Short mmCIF file of C-alpha atoms and ligand atoms in Angstrom, two decimals:
data_model
loop_
_atom_site.label_atom_id
_atom_site.label_comp_id
_atom_site.label_asym_id
_atom_site.label_seq_id
_atom_site.Cartn_x
_atom_site.Cartn_y
_atom_site.Cartn_z
CA UNK A 29 110.88 -38.10 -60.16
CA UNK A 30 112.06 -34.90 -61.43
CA UNK A 31 110.10 -32.92 -64.26
CA UNK A 32 111.19 -34.19 -67.31
CA UNK A 33 112.85 -31.29 -69.26
CA UNK A 34 114.17 -29.56 -66.55
CA UNK A 35 117.84 -30.43 -66.09
CA UNK A 36 118.99 -27.45 -64.59
CA UNK A 37 116.60 -27.68 -62.09
CA UNK A 38 117.63 -27.94 -58.60
CA UNK A 39 116.12 -27.90 -54.87
CA UNK A 40 117.68 -24.92 -53.09
CA UNK A 41 115.08 -24.46 -50.32
CA UNK A 42 114.87 -25.79 -46.79
CA UNK A 43 112.56 -28.88 -47.01
CA UNK A 44 110.11 -29.55 -43.93
CA UNK A 45 107.94 -32.48 -43.39
CA UNK A 46 104.30 -31.56 -42.03
CA UNK A 47 102.19 -33.44 -39.43
CA UNK A 48 99.00 -33.04 -42.20
CA UNK A 49 97.61 -35.33 -44.74
CA UNK A 50 98.62 -34.12 -48.05
CA UNK A 51 95.90 -33.61 -50.45
CA UNK A 52 95.01 -31.79 -53.59
CA UNK A 53 93.70 -28.88 -51.11
CA UNK A 54 97.17 -28.57 -49.42
CA UNK A 55 99.06 -26.91 -51.70
CA UNK A 56 99.40 -23.65 -49.30
CA UNK A 57 99.52 -24.23 -45.84
CA UNK A 58 99.10 -21.35 -43.42
CA UNK A 59 99.77 -23.30 -39.95
CA UNK A 60 101.56 -21.73 -36.59
CA UNK A 61 102.02 -18.10 -38.08
CA UNK A 62 104.08 -20.08 -40.89
CA UNK A 63 103.80 -20.34 -44.70
CA UNK A 64 104.49 -23.93 -46.12
CA UNK A 65 104.35 -24.53 -49.89
CA UNK A 66 103.78 -28.31 -51.14
CA UNK A 67 106.47 -28.65 -53.72
CA UNK A 68 104.81 -29.52 -56.66
CA UNK A 69 108.26 -29.75 -58.70
CA UNK A 70 108.12 -33.60 -57.26
CA UNK A 71 104.71 -34.60 -57.23
CA UNK A 72 103.58 -37.13 -57.61
CA UNK A 73 106.46 -39.11 -56.32
CA UNK A 74 107.25 -37.06 -53.23
CA UNK A 75 105.02 -35.00 -50.69
CA UNK A 76 107.18 -32.45 -49.44
CA UNK A 77 106.72 -29.39 -47.93
CA UNK A 78 108.82 -26.14 -48.29
CA UNK A 79 108.89 -23.25 -45.50
CA UNK A 80 108.84 -19.76 -46.67
CA UNK A 81 110.46 -17.74 -43.79
CA UNK A 82 110.42 -14.01 -45.75
CA UNK A 83 109.32 -12.42 -49.06
CA UNK A 84 111.95 -13.11 -50.79
CA UNK A 85 111.17 -17.15 -50.33
CA UNK A 86 107.81 -16.67 -51.82
CA UNK A 87 109.09 -15.00 -54.72
CA UNK A 88 111.71 -17.28 -55.11
CA UNK A 89 109.08 -20.42 -54.93
CA UNK A 90 106.95 -18.95 -57.25
CA UNK A 91 109.33 -18.31 -59.75
CA UNK A 92 110.85 -22.29 -59.33
CA UNK A 93 107.70 -23.51 -59.83
CA UNK A 94 107.13 -25.04 -56.04
CA UNK A 95 104.02 -23.11 -56.08
CA UNK A 96 102.41 -22.51 -59.84
CA UNK A 97 98.82 -21.96 -61.26
CA UNK A 98 97.49 -18.50 -61.19
CA UNK A 99 95.53 -18.22 -58.12
CA UNK A 100 97.89 -19.95 -55.94
CA UNK A 101 100.32 -18.05 -57.22
CA UNK A 102 98.24 -14.87 -56.12
CA UNK A 103 97.51 -16.52 -53.00
CA UNK A 104 100.73 -17.35 -52.13
CA UNK A 105 102.12 -13.40 -52.58
CA UNK A 106 99.51 -12.24 -50.50
CA UNK A 107 100.97 -14.43 -47.69
CA UNK A 108 104.17 -13.00 -48.47
CA UNK A 109 103.11 -9.54 -48.41
CA UNK A 110 102.02 -10.79 -44.89
CA UNK A 111 105.48 -11.94 -44.13
CA UNK A 112 107.02 -8.73 -45.17
CA UNK A 113 105.10 -6.18 -43.15
CA UNK A 114 105.73 -8.79 -40.06
CA UNK A 115 109.61 -8.40 -40.76
CA UNK A 116 109.51 -4.76 -41.83
CA UNK A 117 107.80 -3.53 -39.30
CA UNK A 118 109.45 -5.35 -36.35
CA UNK A 119 112.58 -3.62 -37.66
CA UNK A 120 111.24 -0.03 -38.15
CA UNK A 121 107.95 0.21 -36.74
CA UNK A 122 108.01 3.81 -38.17
CA UNK A 123 108.65 3.43 -41.74
CA UNK A 124 107.62 0.14 -42.58
CA UNK A 125 105.00 0.96 -45.40
CA UNK A 126 107.72 2.78 -47.18
CA UNK A 127 110.46 -0.15 -47.41
CA UNK A 128 107.27 -2.56 -48.45
CA UNK A 129 107.80 -0.99 -51.80
CA UNK A 130 110.54 -3.13 -52.54
CA UNK A 131 108.71 -6.55 -51.67
CA UNK A 132 106.21 -5.73 -53.78
CA UNK A 133 108.89 -5.23 -56.67
CA UNK A 134 110.41 -8.46 -55.59
CA UNK A 135 107.11 -10.43 -55.92
CA UNK A 136 106.16 -8.70 -59.12
CA UNK A 137 109.28 -9.62 -60.69
CA UNK A 138 108.53 -13.38 -60.10
CA UNK A 139 106.28 -14.09 -63.13
CA UNK A 140 105.09 -12.07 -65.56
CA UNK A 141 101.62 -13.37 -66.91
CA UNK A 142 99.37 -14.46 -64.09
CA UNK A 143 97.51 -11.30 -63.66
CA UNK A 144 96.51 -12.94 -59.84
CA UNK A 145 99.56 -12.29 -58.51
CA UNK A 146 99.53 -8.42 -59.28
CA UNK A 147 95.64 -8.59 -58.48
CA UNK A 148 97.27 -10.24 -54.89
CA UNK A 149 99.57 -6.98 -54.59
CA UNK A 150 97.31 -4.46 -55.49
CA UNK A 151 94.56 -5.62 -53.32
CA UNK A 152 97.15 -6.12 -50.39
CA UNK A 153 98.44 -2.65 -51.17
CA UNK A 154 95.33 -1.17 -50.48
CA UNK A 155 94.14 -2.75 -47.79
CA UNK A 156 97.78 -1.59 -46.37
CA UNK A 157 96.52 1.83 -47.22
CA UNK A 158 93.39 1.54 -45.34
CA UNK A 159 94.51 0.09 -42.21
CA UNK A 160 96.63 1.81 -38.97
CA UNK A 161 100.19 0.85 -37.46
CA UNK A 162 98.53 -0.99 -34.65
CA UNK A 163 99.83 -4.42 -35.15
CA UNK A 164 99.43 -4.50 -39.24
CA UNK A 165 101.25 -7.47 -39.30
CA UNK A 166 98.48 -9.65 -37.91
CA UNK A 167 95.70 -7.44 -39.82
CA UNK A 168 97.65 -8.39 -43.14
CA UNK A 169 98.22 -12.00 -42.49
CA UNK A 170 94.43 -12.28 -41.45
CA UNK A 171 93.40 -10.63 -44.89
CA UNK A 172 95.69 -13.08 -46.43
CA UNK A 173 93.74 -16.30 -45.04
CA UNK A 174 90.78 -14.54 -46.02
CA UNK A 175 92.01 -14.24 -49.86
CA UNK A 176 92.61 -17.78 -49.37
CA UNK A 177 89.44 -18.54 -47.82
CA UNK A 178 87.53 -16.95 -50.78
CA UNK A 179 89.47 -18.46 -53.38
CA UNK A 180 87.93 -21.71 -51.95
CA UNK A 181 84.78 -20.76 -51.86
CA UNK A 182 84.68 -19.47 -55.30
CA UNK A 183 86.07 -22.24 -57.25
CA UNK A 184 82.97 -24.28 -55.73
CA UNK A 185 80.68 -21.84 -57.11
CA UNK A 186 82.77 -21.79 -60.63
CA UNK A 187 82.29 -25.63 -60.41
CA UNK A 188 78.43 -25.24 -60.05
CA UNK A 189 78.23 -22.90 -62.67
CA UNK A 190 80.28 -24.44 -65.26
CA UNK A 191 78.92 -28.29 -64.89
CA UNK A 192 75.29 -26.55 -65.43
CA UNK A 193 76.82 -26.06 -68.91
CA UNK A 194 77.45 -29.55 -69.56
CA UNK A 195 75.42 -31.90 -70.95
CA UNK A 196 76.54 -35.26 -70.25
CA UNK A 197 77.52 -37.88 -69.88
CA UNK A 198 80.79 -36.86 -72.14
CA UNK A 199 84.45 -36.99 -72.22
CA UNK A 200 86.22 -33.99 -71.49
CA UNK A 201 90.10 -32.72 -72.43
CA UNK A 202 92.06 -30.96 -69.97
CA UNK A 203 94.74 -29.22 -70.28
CA UNK A 204 97.98 -28.15 -67.39
CA UNK A 205 96.79 -28.48 -64.13
CA UNK A 206 94.03 -25.96 -62.84
CA UNK A 207 93.08 -27.88 -60.04
CA UNK A 208 93.23 -27.48 -55.83
CA UNK A 209 96.77 -27.27 -56.56
CA UNK A 210 96.35 -24.40 -58.63
CA UNK A 211 94.26 -23.04 -56.52
CA UNK A 212 93.11 -22.56 -52.76
CA UNK A 213 91.55 -25.39 -53.18
CA UNK A 214 88.87 -27.57 -55.30
CA UNK A 215 90.27 -25.87 -58.53
CA UNK A 216 88.67 -23.79 -61.39
CA UNK A 217 89.12 -26.24 -64.45
CA UNK A 218 89.22 -29.19 -62.00
CA UNK A 219 86.58 -27.86 -60.10
CA UNK A 220 84.07 -27.61 -62.95
CA UNK A 221 85.17 -31.27 -63.71
CA UNK A 222 84.57 -32.19 -60.16
CA UNK A 223 81.18 -31.09 -59.79
CA UNK A 224 80.43 -32.25 -63.46
CA UNK A 225 81.63 -35.88 -62.61
CA UNK A 226 79.67 -35.63 -59.10
CA UNK A 227 76.49 -34.89 -60.96
CA UNK A 228 77.10 -38.25 -63.61
CA UNK A 229 77.84 -35.33 -66.48
CA UNK A 230 81.45 -36.09 -67.01
CA UNK A 231 82.32 -39.84 -67.27
CA UNK A 232 85.96 -39.71 -68.51
CA UNK A 233 88.47 -37.12 -68.10
CA UNK A 234 91.86 -37.10 -70.54
CA UNK A 235 94.58 -34.79 -68.72
CA UNK A 236 96.87 -33.71 -71.83
CA UNK A 237 100.42 -34.25 -70.27
CA UNK A 238 101.17 -30.87 -70.64
CA UNK A 239 104.87 -30.65 -71.53
CA UNK A 240 107.45 -29.86 -70.66
CA UNK A 241 106.66 -29.18 -67.04
CA UNK A 242 103.89 -32.52 -67.39
CA UNK A 243 101.60 -30.29 -64.85
CA UNK A 244 98.73 -32.64 -66.28
CA UNK A 245 100.87 -36.23 -66.09
CA UNK A 246 101.90 -35.54 -62.92
CA UNK A 247 99.69 -32.97 -60.77
CA UNK A 248 95.88 -32.76 -62.93
CA UNK A 249 96.36 -36.71 -62.84
CA UNK A 250 97.15 -37.42 -59.48
CA UNK A 251 94.04 -34.71 -58.14
CA UNK A 252 91.72 -36.79 -60.15
CA UNK A 253 92.93 -40.22 -59.54
CA UNK A 254 92.61 -39.28 -55.63
CA UNK A 255 89.28 -38.58 -56.52
CA UNK A 256 88.29 -41.67 -58.15
CA UNK A 257 87.55 -39.88 -61.21
CA UNK A 258 88.55 -41.59 -64.50
CA UNK A 259 91.21 -40.28 -65.98
CA UNK A 260 93.72 -41.16 -68.93
CA UNK A 261 96.47 -39.22 -69.84
CA UNK A 262 97.26 -38.31 -73.46
CA UNK A 263 100.35 -36.56 -75.28
CA UNK A 264 99.85 -33.12 -76.08
CA UNK A 265 99.70 -33.93 -79.59
CA UNK A 266 96.81 -37.03 -79.23
CA UNK A 267 94.46 -34.55 -78.33
CA UNK A 268 93.04 -33.67 -81.77
CA UNK A 269 92.77 -37.00 -82.50
CA UNK A 270 90.64 -37.73 -79.48
CA UNK A 271 88.57 -35.31 -79.99
CA UNK A 272 88.31 -36.97 -84.02
CA UNK A 273 87.68 -40.24 -82.31
CA UNK A 274 84.39 -38.62 -80.75
CA UNK A 275 83.14 -38.72 -77.58
CA UNK A 276 84.64 -35.55 -76.46
CA UNK A 277 82.26 -32.65 -75.40
CA UNK A 278 84.38 -30.05 -73.87
CA UNK A 279 88.05 -29.16 -73.20
CA UNK A 280 87.89 -27.56 -69.85
CA UNK A 281 90.74 -25.32 -68.88
CA UNK A 282 91.89 -22.47 -66.56
CA UNK A 283 93.65 -19.41 -67.57
CA UNK A 284 96.59 -16.87 -66.19
CA UNK A 285 94.94 -13.57 -67.52
CA UNK A 286 91.88 -13.16 -69.92
CA UNK A 287 91.96 -9.82 -71.43
CA UNK A 288 89.38 -7.10 -71.52
CA UNK A 289 88.03 -8.83 -74.47
CA UNK A 290 87.78 -12.12 -74.00
CA UNK A 291 91.16 -13.43 -75.38
CA UNK A 292 92.70 -16.20 -72.90
CA UNK A 293 96.15 -16.55 -71.71
CA UNK A 294 96.69 -20.20 -70.60
CA UNK A 295 99.57 -22.87 -70.70
CA UNK A 296 101.16 -23.21 -73.92
CA UNK A 297 99.18 -25.39 -76.09
CA UNK A 298 95.56 -24.20 -74.63
CA UNK A 299 95.62 -22.57 -78.46
CA UNK A 300 96.13 -25.13 -80.42
CA UNK A 301 93.54 -27.41 -78.46
CA UNK A 302 90.94 -24.70 -79.19
CA UNK A 303 91.55 -24.61 -82.90
CA UNK A 304 91.30 -28.06 -82.51
CA UNK A 305 88.14 -27.98 -80.88
CA UNK A 306 86.42 -25.81 -83.29
CA UNK A 307 87.26 -28.01 -86.03
CA UNK A 308 85.71 -30.79 -84.41
CA UNK A 309 82.90 -29.14 -82.72
CA UNK A 310 83.91 -29.74 -79.51
CA UNK A 311 83.03 -26.94 -77.18
CA UNK A 312 85.91 -24.75 -75.19
CA UNK A 313 85.02 -23.75 -71.80
CA UNK A 314 87.65 -21.63 -69.74
CA UNK A 315 86.90 -21.44 -65.58
CA UNK A 316 88.39 -18.58 -63.94
CA UNK A 317 87.81 -16.26 -60.73
CA UNK A 318 86.90 -12.84 -61.53
CA UNK A 319 90.84 -11.69 -60.16
CA UNK A 320 92.05 -13.56 -63.44
CA UNK A 321 90.36 -11.06 -65.81
CA UNK A 322 92.56 -7.70 -66.69
CA UNK A 323 90.25 -5.25 -67.77
CA UNK A 324 93.78 -2.93 -67.89
CA UNK A 325 94.66 -5.13 -70.56
CA UNK A 326 92.75 -4.50 -73.85
CA UNK A 327 93.66 -8.12 -75.67
CA UNK A 328 95.74 -10.80 -75.58
CA UNK A 329 98.05 -9.37 -77.85
CA UNK A 330 98.93 -6.93 -74.71
CA UNK A 331 99.73 -10.00 -72.26
CA UNK A 332 103.31 -10.74 -71.21
CA UNK A 333 103.87 -14.23 -72.18
CA UNK A 334 106.88 -15.78 -70.15
CA UNK A 335 109.42 -17.09 -71.55
CA UNK A 336 111.45 -20.10 -69.41
CA UNK A 337 114.95 -21.53 -69.94
CA UNK A 338 115.64 -23.26 -73.50
CA UNK A 339 116.83 -26.24 -71.36
CA UNK A 340 113.07 -27.19 -70.15
CA UNK A 341 112.40 -28.58 -73.83
CA UNK A 342 115.98 -29.40 -74.79
CA UNK A 343 116.34 -31.84 -72.07
CA UNK A 344 114.45 -35.06 -70.48
CA UNK A 345 114.85 -36.21 -67.13
CA UNK A 346 117.43 -34.18 -66.78
CA UNK A 347 119.39 -35.40 -69.82
CA UNK A 348 120.19 -33.22 -73.53
CA UNK A 349 118.08 -34.96 -75.99
CA UNK A 350 118.86 -32.32 -78.68
CA UNK A 351 122.03 -31.78 -80.16
CA UNK A 352 124.60 -29.42 -78.59
CA UNK A 353 124.06 -26.52 -81.26
CA UNK A 354 120.31 -26.45 -80.76
CA UNK A 355 118.18 -23.67 -79.18
CA UNK A 356 114.92 -23.78 -77.90
CA UNK A 357 112.09 -21.30 -78.16
CA UNK A 358 110.01 -21.77 -75.20
CA UNK A 359 107.16 -19.81 -74.19
CA UNK A 360 105.02 -21.31 -71.56
CA UNK A 361 101.62 -19.53 -72.11
CA UNK A 362 99.70 -18.80 -75.27
CA UNK A 363 96.86 -16.72 -76.51
CA UNK A 364 93.33 -18.05 -77.59
CA UNK A 365 91.17 -15.60 -79.22
CA UNK A 366 87.67 -14.80 -77.59
CA UNK A 367 86.18 -15.96 -81.01
CA UNK A 368 87.48 -19.78 -79.85
CA UNK A 369 86.07 -19.60 -76.20
CA UNK A 370 82.89 -20.82 -75.93
CA UNK A 371 82.22 -19.72 -72.60
CA UNK A 372 84.24 -18.25 -69.26
CA UNK A 373 82.94 -19.19 -66.55
CA UNK A 374 83.70 -17.01 -63.17
CA UNK A 375 82.20 -17.33 -59.26
CA UNK A 376 79.72 -14.91 -60.63
CA UNK A 377 78.22 -16.95 -63.14
CA UNK A 378 78.51 -17.69 -66.64
CA UNK A 379 79.80 -15.25 -70.05
CA UNK A 380 78.75 -16.87 -73.35
CA UNK A 381 80.55 -16.30 -76.04
CA UNK A 382 82.75 -13.32 -74.39
CA UNK A 383 83.45 -9.87 -75.84
CA UNK A 384 84.46 -6.69 -74.43
CA UNK A 385 80.57 -5.67 -73.62
CA UNK A 386 79.94 -8.89 -71.95
CA UNK A 387 83.31 -8.90 -69.85
CA UNK A 388 82.17 -5.29 -68.93
CA UNK A 389 78.73 -6.01 -67.76
CA UNK A 390 80.26 -9.20 -66.30
CA UNK A 391 82.59 -7.30 -63.61
CA UNK A 392 80.41 -4.72 -63.02
CA UNK A 393 77.91 -6.88 -61.66
CA UNK A 394 77.92 -7.97 -57.77
O1 MRU B 22 103.48 -22.36 -65.28
P1 MRU B 22 101.89 -22.83 -64.34
O2 MRU B 22 101.97 -24.30 -63.80
O3 MRU B 22 101.91 -21.56 -63.31
O4 MRU B 22 100.45 -22.58 -65.60
C1 MRU B 22 99.37 -23.19 -65.11
C2 MRU B 22 98.52 -23.07 -66.00
O5 MRU B 22 98.62 -22.32 -67.14
C3 MRU B 22 97.30 -22.90 -65.51
O6 MRU B 22 96.08 -23.60 -66.65
C4 MRU B 22 96.35 -21.63 -65.05
O7 MRU B 22 97.22 -20.67 -64.22
C5 MRU B 22 94.81 -21.80 -64.50
S1 MRU B 22 95.37 -22.39 -62.65
C6 MRU B 22 93.63 -22.23 -61.86
#
């Protein structure tokens, strides 16, 4: 099954089969010194890996949505830099650091909104500056593995902190996919949902289908069903009606970038969900690691919003559905103002009613 609306979508990368049990935690696999990405464009119909042999391949996989979700994009970029160091040091042991600049640039151009990509590039750049020339590839790749491991551990903490906010049992609505597939494992929004469900605080999840890539219908529902967490897919436009029908306590979503004032960029449709939630007295929880908070971006107005091809909305399952002369507007993220967010949950704890001072204090803490 191809994501509907993506008519020009093509598989242009080398598929490989791996001898591992595929799960929501195997979006990014580092095995035998090689990087494999689970092709999320094909889920849930096919479980196929793409091998990325160089940094260009990683950037292409990010751009093409083989790997997606802010933390997963950052982790993949960190491995990509490891692959770049391996290649650059092998071909020029004296000047490998200088030529790496082009590789950082290639990665930075892959997608603009998820700040975790730029966080990972900056982190790896600092790490590389701190090491000498003795076997740098092994050390840089070990650092990528460490970023991957930390993200998994952070998501467990986010899950526990977030679950503590939910007085259940209640139903919740989530949007897009902020699960194991979008992270190093376990998930941010789905980490909260997993922990809260295990504690009996959530009895039903409504997953917005998330037009046009259908991350909710294809990925979130797949993840939750595999964990036997009750999930129903709803059309994005059904969410306000579901809130009006009662029984929904929280909207729980991830984030691609949180500005210094607490404005949240996330998958297109999150803003409308938050507006509807406020109208219906439903609370909004944003779950994200601190690497998603961008203190350099003062407010949501300065967050670059990715625009993708019009075909993604003008086509359905590869077939054009709109008249030939018609164009489309396809921003794939929107900004939810901080005033519509009840809590931001990170691996460090909870920021209730986020504002610039509370975010700064949270980032300054250990
Ligand atoms: O376009 P995508 O699929 O990369 O968008 C993903 C989202 O919007 C997620 O909600 C966000 O990255 C958080 S993932 C933990």
